[in-house]
């Protein structure tokens, strides 16, 4: 086998990124995603691109936040691992987006397994599998149960305290990772930092209250760099078991639709069965699945 050449791209070589087969339809998945050419890398053997990865962040971020496009050719798992290990950025999170039902298609499963093997060789381990949703107006607006009162709240400290309470009994794998590392304070701070990072207006954030004024949870209608999304849905532990997460999701959907959203993106962990059921009831179909990998040692920055 001939030597492998790994290179970071630039404006003049960016076209090399699109020279691989795309069995997982990542090109379609990221058709509206904006990538910096110098945050894209390829591995080339005998003049053929055998692995590629794209690092992504918001338009104002100085460093990548995660890897969300990773491909390897058949039999080139080590090339893919080398591509990640030698990256000049230490990026802990890697997302592998897959067509819905990918495990039932032998071709798609083999492609996913090859990329997973390469990620593992580079030091990434699976964190969680998620459902990705996309609501569109033709699905109809979900019915509002009318059990809660929704109101904005300008004080971030109020949201931080509610995020702490939500985190104490969360099913979210990212929050659980943060709790294991630094407790519920870290989980709440990471959520708050993410919500502040979103480019949508701060005054969209809303509390959910009982008619008597007792806090039930929060919902965050939002926009990410790709468009409208459900930023966060959370119910405090003492009010769980009543299906209130559906109420919050319905209100979030109505809010964004009222802002003219032509679609709303959303996601939840596959292990969060109650929330997945609420998305189905609210008219959110699963459009893709995602396997998220995490590397505590931050591979790359080599």
XYZ file of C-alpha atoms in Angstrom:
302
model
C 0.000 0.000 0.000
C 1.397 3.372 -1.003
C 2.063 6.224 1.360
C -0.820 8.293 2.688
C -0.837 12.067 2.282
C -2.968 14.000 4.783
C -3.594 17.652 4.089
C -5.684 20.566 5.264
C -7.517 22.316 2.448
C -7.717 25.953 1.410
C -9.764 27.958 -1.082
C -7.798 26.629 -4.054
C -8.085 22.954 -3.060
C -11.540 22.905 -1.450
C -12.965 20.913 -4.366
C -10.991 17.856 -3.216
C -13.453 17.446 -0.367
C -16.234 16.476 -2.790
C -14.336 13.754 -4.632
C -15.444 10.753 -2.536
C -18.542 8.560 -2.864
C -21.275 9.590 -0.433
C -23.228 6.485 0.664
C -24.549 8.188 3.811
C -25.869 11.212 1.843
C -23.886 13.644 3.981
C -23.762 16.078 1.069
C -27.549 16.312 1.149
C -27.559 16.468 4.955
C -25.167 19.422 4.930
C -26.335 21.181 1.795
C -26.956 24.376 3.795
C -24.019 24.017 6.197
C -21.243 26.534 5.687
C -17.735 25.171 6.119
C -14.432 26.970 6.170
C -12.105 25.290 3.636
C -9.219 25.514 6.106
C -11.294 23.462 8.606
C -11.568 20.608 6.110
C -8.988 17.828 5.769
C -8.517 14.935 3.368
C -6.333 11.847 3.248
C -5.115 10.939 -0.241
C -3.584 7.705 -1.507
C -2.493 7.212 -5.143
C -4.218 10.443 -6.089
C -7.551 9.266 -4.633
C -9.255 10.799 -1.589
C -9.784 7.937 0.876
C -10.894 9.868 3.966
C -12.249 13.318 4.722
C -13.433 15.282 7.725
C -14.984 18.709 8.208
C -14.803 20.664 11.452
C -17.632 23.107 12.160
C -18.524 26.052 14.342
C -20.630 29.173 14.232
C -19.576 32.024 11.955
C -18.070 34.012 14.837
C -16.268 31.129 16.562
C -12.457 31.274 16.396
C -12.038 27.491 16.767
C -14.102 24.484 15.654
C -16.750 23.183 18.055
C -17.078 19.666 16.637
C -16.589 17.369 13.641
C -19.857 16.794 11.802
C -18.729 15.280 8.489
C -16.482 12.234 8.537
C -16.010 9.746 5.702
C -13.650 6.873 4.987
C -13.372 4.630 1.934
C -13.743 0.870 2.279
C -10.657 -0.612 3.941
C -9.233 2.812 4.836
C -10.207 2.979 8.510
C -6.620 3.656 9.581
C -6.382 6.518 7.089
C -9.488 8.032 8.638
C -8.036 7.645 12.122
C -4.776 9.284 11.028
C -6.731 12.168 9.533
C -8.337 12.829 12.922
C -5.250 12.183 15.061
C -3.084 14.645 13.140
C -5.621 17.483 13.043
C -4.364 20.844 14.319
C -7.470 21.241 16.537
C -8.331 19.344 19.699
C -12.031 18.610 19.174
C -13.803 16.357 21.682
C -17.078 15.776 19.817
C -17.673 13.955 16.548
C -21.125 13.550 15.005
C -21.942 10.847 12.496
C -25.303 11.592 10.868
C -26.979 8.598 9.269
C -30.113 7.938 7.224
C -33.107 6.898 9.327
C -33.256 3.116 9.714
C -29.639 2.700 8.662
C -29.194 -0.538 10.621
C -31.740 -2.276 8.383
C -29.762 -1.614 5.182
C -26.558 -3.741 4.901
C -24.849 -1.164 2.664
C -25.545 1.732 5.009
C -24.634 -0.313 8.073
C -21.273 -1.292 6.546
C -20.532 2.359 5.726
C -21.449 3.436 9.252
C -19.379 0.651 10.812
C -16.296 1.673 8.807
C -16.532 5.254 10.019
C -17.179 4.121 13.574
C -14.081 1.899 13.467
C -11.944 4.797 12.252
C -13.308 7.117 14.954
C -12.574 4.536 17.646
C -8.987 4.118 16.415
C -8.567 7.889 16.775
C -9.713 7.788 20.415
C -13.433 8.523 20.080
C -15.992 6.381 21.905
C -19.786 6.387 21.433
C -21.648 8.793 23.710
C -25.242 8.624 22.500
C -27.525 7.871 19.570
C -30.107 10.499 18.713
C -33.176 11.017 16.538
C -33.125 14.100 14.299
C -36.501 15.659 13.515
C -37.816 18.246 11.085
C -41.267 19.811 11.431
C -42.769 21.573 8.406
C -46.040 23.532 8.192
C -47.746 20.795 6.170
C -47.601 18.645 9.329
C -50.002 21.025 11.044
C -49.501 22.788 14.355
C -49.712 20.575 17.454
C -52.633 21.139 19.782
C -51.888 23.307 22.818
C -53.149 21.572 25.965
C -53.609 24.929 27.698
C -52.437 23.671 31.095
C -49.492 26.036 31.535
C -48.707 29.732 31.386
C -45.679 30.803 29.315
C -43.744 33.958 30.004
C -40.367 35.496 29.147
C -37.807 36.003 31.900
C -34.881 38.443 31.458
C -32.765 37.120 34.339
C -30.261 34.420 33.265
C -29.882 33.393 36.909
C -33.482 32.153 36.899
C -32.809 29.990 33.858
C -29.546 28.735 35.345
C -31.301 27.558 38.502
C -34.016 25.806 36.499
C -31.359 24.180 34.288
C -29.693 22.878 37.458
C -32.982 21.401 38.633
C -33.683 19.810 35.242
C -30.188 18.293 35.250
C -30.650 16.530 38.579
C -32.815 13.882 36.907
C -31.968 14.166 33.226
C -32.028 11.482 30.531
C -29.781 13.567 28.255
C -26.397 11.904 27.654
C -24.500 15.173 27.137
C -25.802 16.496 30.452
C -24.954 13.233 32.179
C -21.403 13.420 30.827
C -21.096 16.971 32.173
C -22.513 15.908 35.553
C -20.043 13.042 35.794
C -17.221 15.475 35.080
C -18.263 18.501 37.139
C -21.676 18.044 38.692
C -25.016 19.671 37.928
C -23.432 23.137 38.003
C -21.276 22.238 35.002
C -24.217 20.696 33.149
C -26.344 23.790 33.717
C -23.518 26.123 32.703
C -22.856 24.183 29.500
C -26.542 24.387 28.584
C -26.663 28.098 29.394
C -23.508 28.764 27.360
C -25.016 26.915 24.390
C -28.264 28.854 24.613
C -26.361 32.145 24.770
C -24.323 31.048 21.735
C -27.408 30.593 19.583
C -27.945 33.615 17.279
C -31.685 33.914 18.030
C -33.025 36.692 20.299
C -32.608 36.244 24.042
C -36.154 37.431 24.675
C -37.497 34.268 22.994
C -36.585 32.225 26.089
C -39.683 31.296 28.095
C -40.607 29.887 31.482
C -43.499 27.457 31.839
C -45.604 28.014 34.973
C -48.664 26.450 36.521
C -51.693 28.762 36.694
C -50.678 29.335 40.333
C -47.249 30.569 39.202
C -45.130 27.535 40.151
C -42.234 26.884 37.700
C -42.695 23.689 35.685
C -39.854 24.054 33.198
C -38.457 26.043 30.298
C -38.633 25.999 26.532
C -36.277 27.819 24.193
C -37.493 28.549 20.653
C -34.305 29.279 18.760
C -32.354 29.606 15.575
C -29.003 27.938 15.043
C -26.719 28.899 12.132
C -28.797 26.645 9.834
C -32.259 27.871 10.792
C -35.129 27.522 13.285
C -34.815 24.830 15.932
C -36.079 23.634 19.286
C -33.237 24.941 21.427
C -34.186 23.310 24.734
C -37.117 21.609 26.437
C -36.865 20.814 30.153
C -39.242 19.959 32.991
C -38.161 20.110 36.632
C -38.218 16.730 38.440
C -41.157 17.415 40.737
C -43.452 18.056 37.745
C -42.494 15.054 35.641
C -44.910 12.255 34.886
C -47.678 14.582 33.640
C -46.585 14.921 30.004
C -45.679 18.584 30.404
C -42.759 18.248 27.975
C -45.368 17.931 25.223
C -46.977 21.204 26.342
C -43.584 22.921 26.113
C -42.860 21.427 22.693
C -46.261 22.459 21.353
C -45.746 26.029 22.606
C -42.230 26.129 21.144
C -43.572 24.989 17.771
C -46.355 27.588 17.756
C -43.875 30.303 18.729
C -41.453 29.523 15.891
C -44.260 29.078 13.377
C -45.478 32.518 14.438
C -42.024 33.840 13.567
C -42.484 32.502 10.017
C -40.451 29.301 10.326
C -40.670 27.171 7.169
C -39.184 24.252 9.098
C -38.118 23.511 12.670
C -35.209 21.189 13.419
C -35.024 19.240 16.658
C -33.277 16.254 18.239
C -33.498 13.993 21.261
C -31.578 11.022 22.608
C -33.035 7.713 21.483
C -32.990 6.588 25.107
C -35.296 9.448 26.066
C -38.401 7.463 25.148
C -40.953 9.910 26.622
C -39.530 12.880 24.694
C -39.322 10.881 21.470
C -43.007 10.024 21.877
C -43.851 13.710 22.374
C -42.077 14.629 19.131
C -44.105 12.014 17.275
C -47.364 13.277 18.770
C -46.455 16.873 17.898
C -45.940 15.993 14.225
C -42.157 15.860 14.071
C -40.988 13.002 11.792
C -37.558 11.430 12.190
C -35.499 12.502 9.168
C -32.094 11.145 10.187
C -30.299 9.517 13.084
C -27.042 10.578 14.738
C -24.334 8.732 16.609
C -22.287 11.128 18.734
C -18.741 10.159 19.739
C -16.671 11.771 22.469
C -12.932 11.829 23.137
C -12.018 12.919 26.643
C -8.385 13.337 25.618
C -9.236 15.769 22.789
C -7.570 14.008 19.830
C -5.933 16.167 17.261
C -4.014 19.343 17.974
C -1.115 17.333 16.684
